[in-house]
Amino acid sequence: KVQWTFGENSGTRKIEALLTDTGGNTSIQESTKVFVSSFDSENTITDFIIVVEQRDDVTIDEGPPPSIVLVPSIFEVVYLGTNNGQFWVLEPFSRLMYTLSDIEIVKLIEFNDVILIFTYDELSDVGSVYRHDIVEATLLNTFSSSLSKTTSVAIFDDMLYIGLENGELWSYSGTVFAQVSLTTTESISTLFGDEAYLYIGFTNSSDILLYNGTSFITASVE
C-alpha cells in the first residue's frame, strides 16, 4: 500500500500508475489503464462529507536496512452513508464502520468537529440524529412528529439548523435541540447560511425566508 497527498490546488485529479507483479512484469502505461474504485456497492449513496483529519503518512525507507516510517499528516477523509443505514469511511480504501439497522441515512454534516448522522425510519415516519463515535453511533435526538425526514442542514451563527419534510425548523447548539417557530407548514427543501442570514427555501413556494437569528424576512423569487 502506498499513500500520498495532493498539493493545495483544487479540481479533478487524474491518477496513473505502473504496476509490477511478483514475477517482475510491469504494466505498459500507454496500453493498460488501471482504475481502482474507492467504493463499490449495490446500495445507494445518500450523502457524503469530506473531513480533514490526522492520519499517519506511510513511507518506505529502502535502507539498508529497510524500514517503514510513519509521519503524522493531514488528510482529507471521505465518509458516506447509504439507503440501508451503512456508514462507510474511505481512507483511501473503503471500510464499513457500522450499520444502523432498518433506517436510511439521509444527511451527513460535520459540526463542531463532530460528524452528525441524520436518519429516517420509513415504518415510523420519524427522523433521528446520531453522533459518530469512532466505532458506533450515539443517538442524540428523535423528532417527535411524523414526516420528520431531514431534507436539509446548514450552519449559521455558530448553530446548526435542520429542515424537515413536515416544515419544521430545528436548531442545535452542540448540546441542545430546539424547534424554531415558522409561519408556514410547507416542506423545507433548502437551507443555506452565510454571515448575514439563514436562507430557507420551501418545496411548494416561491418565497424564501431570511432568518437573522431572531426574526424573519420574506423574499419572493420569480
PDB file of C-alpha atoms in Angstrom:
ATOM      1  CA  LYS A   1       0.000   0.000   0.000  1.00  0.00           C
ATOM      2  CA  VAL A   2       1.296   3.457  -0.896  1.00  0.00           C
ATOM      3  CA  GLN A   3      -0.138   6.726   0.404  1.00  0.00           C
ATOM      4  CA  TRP A   4       0.482  10.227  -0.833  1.00  0.00           C
ATOM      5  CA  THR A   5      -1.097  13.650  -0.590  1.00  0.00           C
ATOM      6  CA  PHE A   6      -2.052  16.116  -3.306  1.00  0.00           C
ATOM      7  CA  GLY A   7      -0.997  19.746  -3.297  1.00  0.00           C
ATOM      8  CA  GLU A   8      -3.205  22.676  -2.401  1.00  0.00           C
ATOM      9  CA  ASN A   9      -4.714  23.054  -5.894  1.00  0.00           C
ATOM     10  CA  SER A  10      -8.365  22.100  -6.223  1.00  0.00           C
ATOM     11  CA  GLY A  11     -10.171  20.335  -9.055  1.00  0.00           C
ATOM     12  CA  THR A  12     -10.376  16.926 -10.692  1.00  0.00           C
ATOM     13  CA  ARG A  13      -7.267  14.765 -10.395  1.00  0.00           C
ATOM     14  CA  LYS A  14      -6.078  12.017 -12.726  1.00  0.00           C
ATOM     15  CA  ILE A  15      -4.003   9.192 -11.256  1.00  0.00           C
ATOM     16  CA  GLU A  16      -1.864   6.911 -13.419  1.00  0.00           C
ATOM     17  CA  ALA A  17       0.221   4.039 -12.097  1.00  0.00           C
ATOM     18  CA  LEU A  18       2.651   1.407 -13.312  1.00  0.00           C
ATOM     19  CA  LEU A  19       2.020  -1.973 -11.685  1.00  0.00           C
ATOM     20  CA  THR A  20       4.599  -4.730 -11.192  1.00  0.00           C
ATOM     21  CA  ASP A  21       3.595  -8.272 -10.230  1.00  0.00           C
ATOM     22  CA  THR A  22       5.596 -10.819  -8.223  1.00  0.00           C
ATOM     23  CA  GLY A  23       7.163 -12.135 -11.435  1.00  0.00           C
ATOM     24  CA  GLY A  24       8.637  -8.744 -12.262  1.00  0.00           C
ATOM     25  CA  ASN A  25       6.245  -7.981 -15.119  1.00  0.00           C
ATOM     26  CA  THR A  26       5.477  -4.262 -15.374  1.00  0.00           C
ATOM     27  CA  SER A  27       2.311  -2.933 -16.996  1.00  0.00           C
ATOM     28  CA  ILE A  28       2.627  -0.786 -20.113  1.00  0.00           C
ATOM     29  CA  GLN A  29       1.251   2.607 -19.217  1.00  0.00           C
ATOM     30  CA  GLU A  30       0.199   3.544 -22.737  1.00  0.00           C
ATOM     31  CA  SER A  31      -1.878   0.407 -23.362  1.00  0.00           C
ATOM     32  CA  THR A  32      -3.011  -0.615 -19.879  1.00  0.00           C
ATOM     33  CA  LYS A  33      -5.165   1.644 -17.736  1.00  0.00           C
ATOM     34  CA  VAL A  34      -5.911   0.580 -14.187  1.00  0.00           C
ATOM     35  CA  PHE A  35      -8.660   2.204 -12.117  1.00  0.00           C
ATOM     36  CA  VAL A  36      -9.093   1.149  -8.507  1.00  0.00           C
ATOM     37  CA  SER A  37     -12.536   2.021  -7.167  1.00  0.00           C
ATOM     38  CA  SER A  38     -12.622   3.646  -3.725  1.00  0.00           C
ATOM     39  CA  PHE A  39     -16.179   2.440  -3.095  1.00  0.00           C
ATOM     40  CA  ASP A  40     -18.186  -0.262  -4.815  1.00  0.00           C
ATOM     41  CA  SER A  41     -21.621  -1.263  -3.535  1.00  0.00           C
ATOM     42  CA  GLU A  42     -25.102  -2.136  -4.766  1.00  0.00           C
ATOM     43  CA  ASN A  43     -26.553   0.212  -2.138  1.00  0.00           C
ATOM     44  CA  THR A  44     -27.436   3.824  -2.930  1.00  0.00           C
ATOM     45  CA  ILE A  45     -25.118   6.535  -1.582  1.00  0.00           C
ATOM     46  CA  THR A  46     -27.449   9.048   0.066  1.00  0.00           C
ATOM     47  CA  ASP A  47     -24.863  11.593   1.227  1.00  0.00           C
ATOM     48  CA  PHE A  48     -21.135  12.047   1.846  1.00  0.00           C
ATOM     49  CA  ILE A  49     -18.805  14.523   3.512  1.00  0.00           C
ATOM     50  CA  ILE A  50     -15.080  15.258   3.291  1.00  0.00           C
ATOM     51  CA  VAL A  51     -13.437  15.752   6.694  1.00  0.00           C
ATOM     52  CA  VAL A  52      -9.882  16.947   7.364  1.00  0.00           C
ATOM     53  CA  GLU A  53      -8.258  14.534   9.835  1.00  0.00           C
ATOM     54  CA  GLN A  54      -4.834  13.485  11.008  1.00  0.00           C
ATOM     55  CA  ARG A  55      -3.512  10.201   9.663  1.00  0.00           C
ATOM     56  CA  ASP A  56      -0.103   8.517   9.530  1.00  0.00           C
ATOM     57  CA  ASP A  57       1.672   9.123   6.230  1.00  0.00           C
ATOM     58  CA  VAL A  58       3.440   5.831   5.450  1.00  0.00           C
ATOM     59  CA  THR A  59       6.760   5.876   3.593  1.00  0.00           C
ATOM     60  CA  ILE A  60       9.179   3.028   2.953  1.00  0.00           C
ATOM     61  CA  ASP A  61      12.886   3.618   3.526  1.00  0.00           C
ATOM     62  CA  GLU A  62      14.712   1.051   1.409  1.00  0.00           C
ATOM     63  CA  GLY A  63      17.686   1.262   3.725  1.00  0.00           C
ATOM     64  CA  PRO A  64      19.809  -0.597   4.369  1.00  0.00           C
ATOM     65  CA  PRO A  65      18.201  -1.827   6.477  1.00  0.00           C
ATOM     66  CA  PRO A  66      14.686  -1.263   5.033  1.00  0.00           C
ATOM     67  CA  SER A  67      12.150   0.331   7.371  1.00  0.00           C
ATOM     68  CA  ILE A  68       8.666   1.830   7.451  1.00  0.00           C
ATOM     69  CA  VAL A  69       8.422   5.459   8.505  1.00  0.00           C
ATOM     70  CA  LEU A  70       5.158   6.866   9.940  1.00  0.00           C
ATOM     71  CA  VAL A  71       4.771  10.638   9.870  1.00  0.00           C
ATOM     72  CA  PRO A  72       1.566  12.304  11.229  1.00  0.00           C
ATOM     73  CA  SER A  73      -0.023  14.229   8.348  1.00  0.00           C
ATOM     74  CA  ILE A  74      -3.294  15.928   7.487  1.00  0.00           C
ATOM     75  CA  PHE A  75      -5.585  14.057   5.069  1.00  0.00           C
ATOM     76  CA  GLU A  76      -8.986  14.673   3.510  1.00  0.00           C
ATOM     77  CA  VAL A  77     -11.102  11.692   4.584  1.00  0.00           C
ATOM     78  CA  VAL A  78     -14.406  10.784   2.929  1.00  0.00           C
ATOM     79  CA  TYR A  79     -17.335   9.455   4.964  1.00  0.00           C
ATOM     80  CA  LEU A  80     -20.566   8.309   3.314  1.00  0.00           C
ATOM     81  CA  GLY A  81     -23.972   6.936   4.209  1.00  0.00           C
ATOM     82  CA  THR A  82     -26.286   4.613   2.304  1.00  0.00           C
ATOM     83  CA  ASN A  83     -30.003   3.985   1.974  1.00  0.00           C
ATOM     84  CA  ASN A  84     -29.801   0.869   4.169  1.00  0.00           C
ATOM     85  CA  GLY A  85     -28.103   2.552   7.126  1.00  0.00           C
ATOM     86  CA  GLN A  86     -24.478   1.721   6.357  1.00  0.00           C
ATOM     87  CA  PHE A  87     -21.800   4.216   7.418  1.00  0.00           C
ATOM     88  CA  TRP A  88     -18.529   3.957   5.492  1.00  0.00           C
ATOM     89  CA  VAL A  89     -15.113   5.620   5.611  1.00  0.00           C
ATOM     90  CA  LEU A  90     -12.715   5.823   2.635  1.00  0.00           C
ATOM     91  CA  GLU A  91      -9.123   6.281   3.784  1.00  0.00           C
ATOM     92  CA  PRO A  92      -8.228   5.585   0.941  1.00  0.00           C
ATOM     93  CA  PHE A  93      -9.781   2.102   0.842  1.00  0.00           C
ATOM     94  CA  SER A  94     -13.457   1.644   1.712  1.00  0.00           C
ATOM     95  CA  ARG A  95     -14.241   0.313   5.178  1.00  0.00           C
ATOM     96  CA  LEU A  96     -17.684  -0.278   6.700  1.00  0.00           C
ATOM     97  CA  MET A  97     -17.743   1.348  10.150  1.00  0.00           C
ATOM     98  CA  TYR A  98     -21.174   0.086  11.261  1.00  0.00           C
ATOM     99  CA  THR A  99     -24.803  -0.295  10.174  1.00  0.00           C
ATOM    100  CA  LEU A 100     -27.800   1.491  11.662  1.00  0.00           C
ATOM    101  CA  SER A 101     -30.416  -1.232  11.304  1.00  0.00           C
ATOM    102  CA  ASP A 102     -33.671  -0.738   9.378  1.00  0.00           C
ATOM    103  CA  ILE A 103     -33.183   3.001   8.801  1.00  0.00           C
ATOM    104  CA  GLU A 104     -31.907   5.193   5.985  1.00  0.00           C
ATOM    105  CA  ILE A 105     -29.032   7.635   6.368  1.00  0.00           C
ATOM    106  CA  VAL A 106     -30.274  10.817   4.666  1.00  0.00           C
ATOM    107  CA  LYS A 107     -27.744  13.531   5.618  1.00  0.00           C
ATOM    108  CA  LEU A 108     -24.218  13.880   6.988  1.00  0.00           C
ATOM    109  CA  ILE A 109     -22.550  17.024   8.294  1.00  0.00           C
ATOM    110  CA  GLU A 110     -19.521  17.967  10.391  1.00  0.00           C
ATOM    111  CA  PHE A 111     -20.414  20.405  13.173  1.00  0.00           C
ATOM    112  CA  ASN A 112     -18.075  21.493  15.986  1.00  0.00           C
ATOM    113  CA  ASP A 113     -15.551  18.836  14.871  1.00  0.00           C
ATOM    114  CA  VAL A 114     -18.193  16.106  15.251  1.00  0.00           C
ATOM    115  CA  ILE A 115     -19.810  14.092  12.449  1.00  0.00           C
ATOM    116  CA  LEU A 116     -23.605  14.061  12.747  1.00  0.00           C
ATOM    117  CA  ILE A 117     -25.684  11.384  11.014  1.00  0.00           C
ATOM    118  CA  PHE A 118     -29.321  12.133  10.130  1.00  0.00           C
ATOM    119  CA  THR A 119     -31.531   9.092   9.631  1.00  0.00           C
ATOM    120  CA  TYR A 120     -35.109   8.308   8.643  1.00  0.00           C
ATOM    121  CA  ASP A 121     -37.267   5.301   9.509  1.00  0.00           C
ATOM    122  CA  GLU A 122     -39.891   4.680   6.822  1.00  0.00           C
ATOM    123  CA  LEU A 123     -42.005   2.455   9.097  1.00  0.00           C
ATOM    124  CA  SER A 124     -42.421   5.030  11.861  1.00  0.00           C
ATOM    125  CA  ASP A 125     -42.089   8.037   9.502  1.00  0.00           C
ATOM    126  CA  VAL A 126     -39.731   9.602  12.052  1.00  0.00           C
ATOM    127  CA  GLY A 127     -36.219  11.005  11.726  1.00  0.00           C
ATOM    128  CA  SER A 128     -33.345  10.933  14.216  1.00  0.00           C
ATOM    129  CA  VAL A 129     -29.894  12.412  14.732  1.00  0.00           C
ATOM    130  CA  TYR A 130     -26.825  10.394  15.718  1.00  0.00           C
ATOM    131  CA  ARG A 131     -23.273  11.348  16.647  1.00  0.00           C
ATOM    132  CA  HIS A 132     -20.448   9.337  15.089  1.00  0.00           C
ATOM    133  CA  ASP A 133     -18.269   7.961  17.908  1.00  0.00           C
ATOM    134  CA  ILE A 134     -15.408   6.142  16.120  1.00  0.00           C
ATOM    135  CA  VAL A 135     -16.830   2.591  16.156  1.00  0.00           C
ATOM    136  CA  GLU A 136     -20.513   3.274  16.867  1.00  0.00           C
ATOM    137  CA  ALA A 137     -23.261   5.869  16.525  1.00  0.00           C
ATOM    138  CA  THR A 138     -24.780   7.541  19.598  1.00  0.00           C
ATOM    139  CA  LEU A 139     -28.419   8.667  19.404  1.00  0.00           C
ATOM    140  CA  LEU A 140     -28.751  12.391  20.186  1.00  0.00           C
ATOM    141  CA  ASN A 141     -32.338  13.196  19.263  1.00  0.00           C
ATOM    142  CA  THR A 142     -35.506  11.708  17.745  1.00  0.00           C
ATOM    143  CA  PHE A 143     -38.017  14.131  16.289  1.00  0.00           C
ATOM    144  CA  SER A 144     -41.464  13.735  17.786  1.00  0.00           C
ATOM    145  CA  SER A 145     -43.624  14.461  14.708  1.00  0.00           C
ATOM    146  CA  SER A 146     -44.319  12.371  11.636  1.00  0.00           C
ATOM    147  CA  LEU A 147     -42.825  13.290   8.254  1.00  0.00           C
ATOM    148  CA  SER A 148     -39.716  14.332  10.179  1.00  0.00           C
ATOM    149  CA  LYS A 149     -37.261  13.271   7.498  1.00  0.00           C
ATOM    150  CA  THR A 150     -34.318  15.677   7.340  1.00  0.00           C
ATOM    151  CA  THR A 151     -34.283  17.398   3.964  1.00  0.00           C
ATOM    152  CA  SER A 152     -31.506  19.952   4.532  1.00  0.00           C
ATOM    153  CA  VAL A 153     -28.961  21.156   7.080  1.00  0.00           C
ATOM    154  CA  ALA A 154     -26.879  24.321   7.335  1.00  0.00           C
ATOM    155  CA  ILE A 155     -24.624  26.151   9.767  1.00  0.00           C
ATOM    156  CA  PHE A 156     -25.446  29.760  10.665  1.00  0.00           C
ATOM    157  CA  ASP A 157     -24.214  31.957  13.510  1.00  0.00           C
ATOM    158  CA  ASP A 158     -22.424  29.018  15.211  1.00  0.00           C
ATOM    159  CA  MET A 159     -25.644  26.996  15.255  1.00  0.00           C
ATOM    160  CA  LEU A 160     -26.702  24.011  13.178  1.00  0.00           C
ATOM    161  CA  TYR A 161     -30.141  24.309  11.578  1.00  0.00           C
ATOM    162  CA  ILE A 162     -32.165  21.306  10.440  1.00  0.00           C
ATOM    163  CA  GLY A 163     -35.041  21.461   7.958  1.00  0.00           C
ATOM    164  CA  LEU A 164     -37.635  18.693   7.933  1.00  0.00           C
ATOM    165  CA  GLU A 165     -40.074  17.371   5.349  1.00  0.00           C
ATOM    166  CA  ASN A 166     -43.015  18.351   7.586  1.00  0.00           C
ATOM    167  CA  GLY A 167     -41.969  22.022   7.517  1.00  0.00           C
ATOM    168  CA  GLU A 168     -40.375  22.132  10.964  1.00  0.00           C
ATOM    169  CA  LEU A 169     -37.122  24.014  11.512  1.00  0.00           C
ATOM    170  CA  TRP A 170     -34.829  22.913  14.345  1.00  0.00           C
ATOM    171  CA  SER A 171     -31.626  24.355  15.778  1.00  0.00           C
ATOM    172  CA  TYR A 172     -28.779  22.511  17.504  1.00  0.00           C
ATOM    173  CA  SER A 173     -26.199  24.279  19.649  1.00  0.00           C
ATOM    174  CA  GLY A 174     -23.962  21.246  20.099  1.00  0.00           C
ATOM    175  CA  THR A 175     -25.810  20.257  23.273  1.00  0.00           C
ATOM    176  CA  VAL A 176     -29.498  21.211  22.906  1.00  0.00           C
ATOM    177  CA  PHE A 177     -32.068  20.719  20.139  1.00  0.00           C
ATOM    178  CA  ALA A 178     -34.810  23.376  19.898  1.00  0.00           C
ATOM    179  CA  GLN A 179     -37.622  23.982  17.431  1.00  0.00           C
ATOM    180  CA  VAL A 180     -37.716  27.355  15.692  1.00  0.00           C
ATOM    181  CA  SER A 181     -41.230  28.705  15.143  1.00  0.00           C
ATOM    182  CA  LEU A 182     -42.168  29.293  11.488  1.00  0.00           C
ATOM    183  CA  THR A 183     -45.212  30.958   9.935  1.00  0.00           C
ATOM    184  CA  THR A 184     -45.590  28.250   7.271  1.00  0.00           C
ATOM    185  CA  THR A 185     -46.001  24.485   7.243  1.00  0.00           C
ATOM    186  CA  GLU A 186     -44.588  23.929   3.744  1.00  0.00           C
ATOM    187  CA  SER A 187     -41.913  21.267   3.428  1.00  0.00           C
ATOM    188  CA  ILE A 188     -38.415  22.748   3.782  1.00  0.00           C
ATOM    189  CA  SER A 189     -36.277  21.907   0.764  1.00  0.00           C
ATOM    190  CA  THR A 190     -33.169  24.064   1.186  1.00  0.00           C
ATOM    191  CA  LEU A 191     -31.125  25.682   3.944  1.00  0.00           C
ATOM    192  CA  PHE A 192     -28.080  27.877   3.423  1.00  0.00           C
ATOM    193  CA  GLY A 193     -26.234  30.089   5.863  1.00  0.00           C
ATOM    194  CA  ASP A 194     -23.820  32.967   5.356  1.00  0.00           C
ATOM    195  CA  GLU A 195     -22.542  35.763   7.605  1.00  0.00           C
ATOM    196  CA  ALA A 196     -25.850  37.669   7.482  1.00  0.00           C
ATOM    197  CA  TYR A 197     -28.764  35.220   7.186  1.00  0.00           C
ATOM    198  CA  LEU A 198     -30.019  31.685   7.212  1.00  0.00           C
ATOM    199  CA  TYR A 199     -31.869  31.225   3.910  1.00  0.00           C
ATOM    200  CA  ILE A 200     -34.863  28.850   3.987  1.00  0.00           C
ATOM    201  CA  GLY A 201     -36.455  27.512   0.803  1.00  0.00           C
ATOM    202  CA  PHE A 202     -39.671  25.521   0.556  1.00  0.00           C
ATOM    203  CA  THR A 203     -40.870  22.774  -1.781  1.00  0.00           C
ATOM    204  CA  ASN A 204     -44.154  24.340  -2.954  1.00  0.00           C
ATOM    205  CA  SER A 205     -43.457  28.047  -2.576  1.00  0.00           C
ATOM    206  CA  SER A 206     -41.610  30.763  -4.465  1.00  0.00           C
ATOM    207  CA  ASP A 207     -40.929  32.569  -1.173  1.00  0.00           C
ATOM    208  CA  ILE A 208     -37.619  32.371   0.676  1.00  0.00           C
ATOM    209  CA  LEU A 209     -37.348  33.187   4.369  1.00  0.00           C
ATOM    210  CA  LEU A 210     -34.276  35.052   5.595  1.00  0.00           C
ATOM    211  CA  TYR A 211     -33.556  34.467   9.276  1.00  0.00           C
ATOM    212  CA  ASN A 212     -31.110  36.664  11.219  1.00  0.00           C
ATOM    213  CA  GLY A 213     -31.298  34.645  14.432  1.00  0.00           C
ATOM    214  CA  THR A 214     -34.276  36.490  15.921  1.00  0.00           C
ATOM    215  CA  SER A 215     -36.710  37.449  13.124  1.00  0.00           C
ATOM    216  CA  PHE A 216     -37.703  36.503   9.583  1.00  0.00           C
ATOM    217  CA  ILE A 217     -37.803  38.450   6.306  1.00  0.00           C
ATOM    218  CA  THR A 218     -39.774  37.099   3.332  1.00  0.00           C
ATOM    219  CA  ALA A 219     -38.310  37.371  -0.153  1.00  0.00           C
ATOM    220  CA  SER A 220     -40.132  36.268  -3.309  1.00  0.00           C
ATOM    221  CA  VAL A 221     -38.362  34.572  -6.210  1.00  0.00           C
ATOM    222  CA  GLU A 222     -39.946  34.713  -9.666  1.00  0.00           C
TER     223      GLU A 222
END
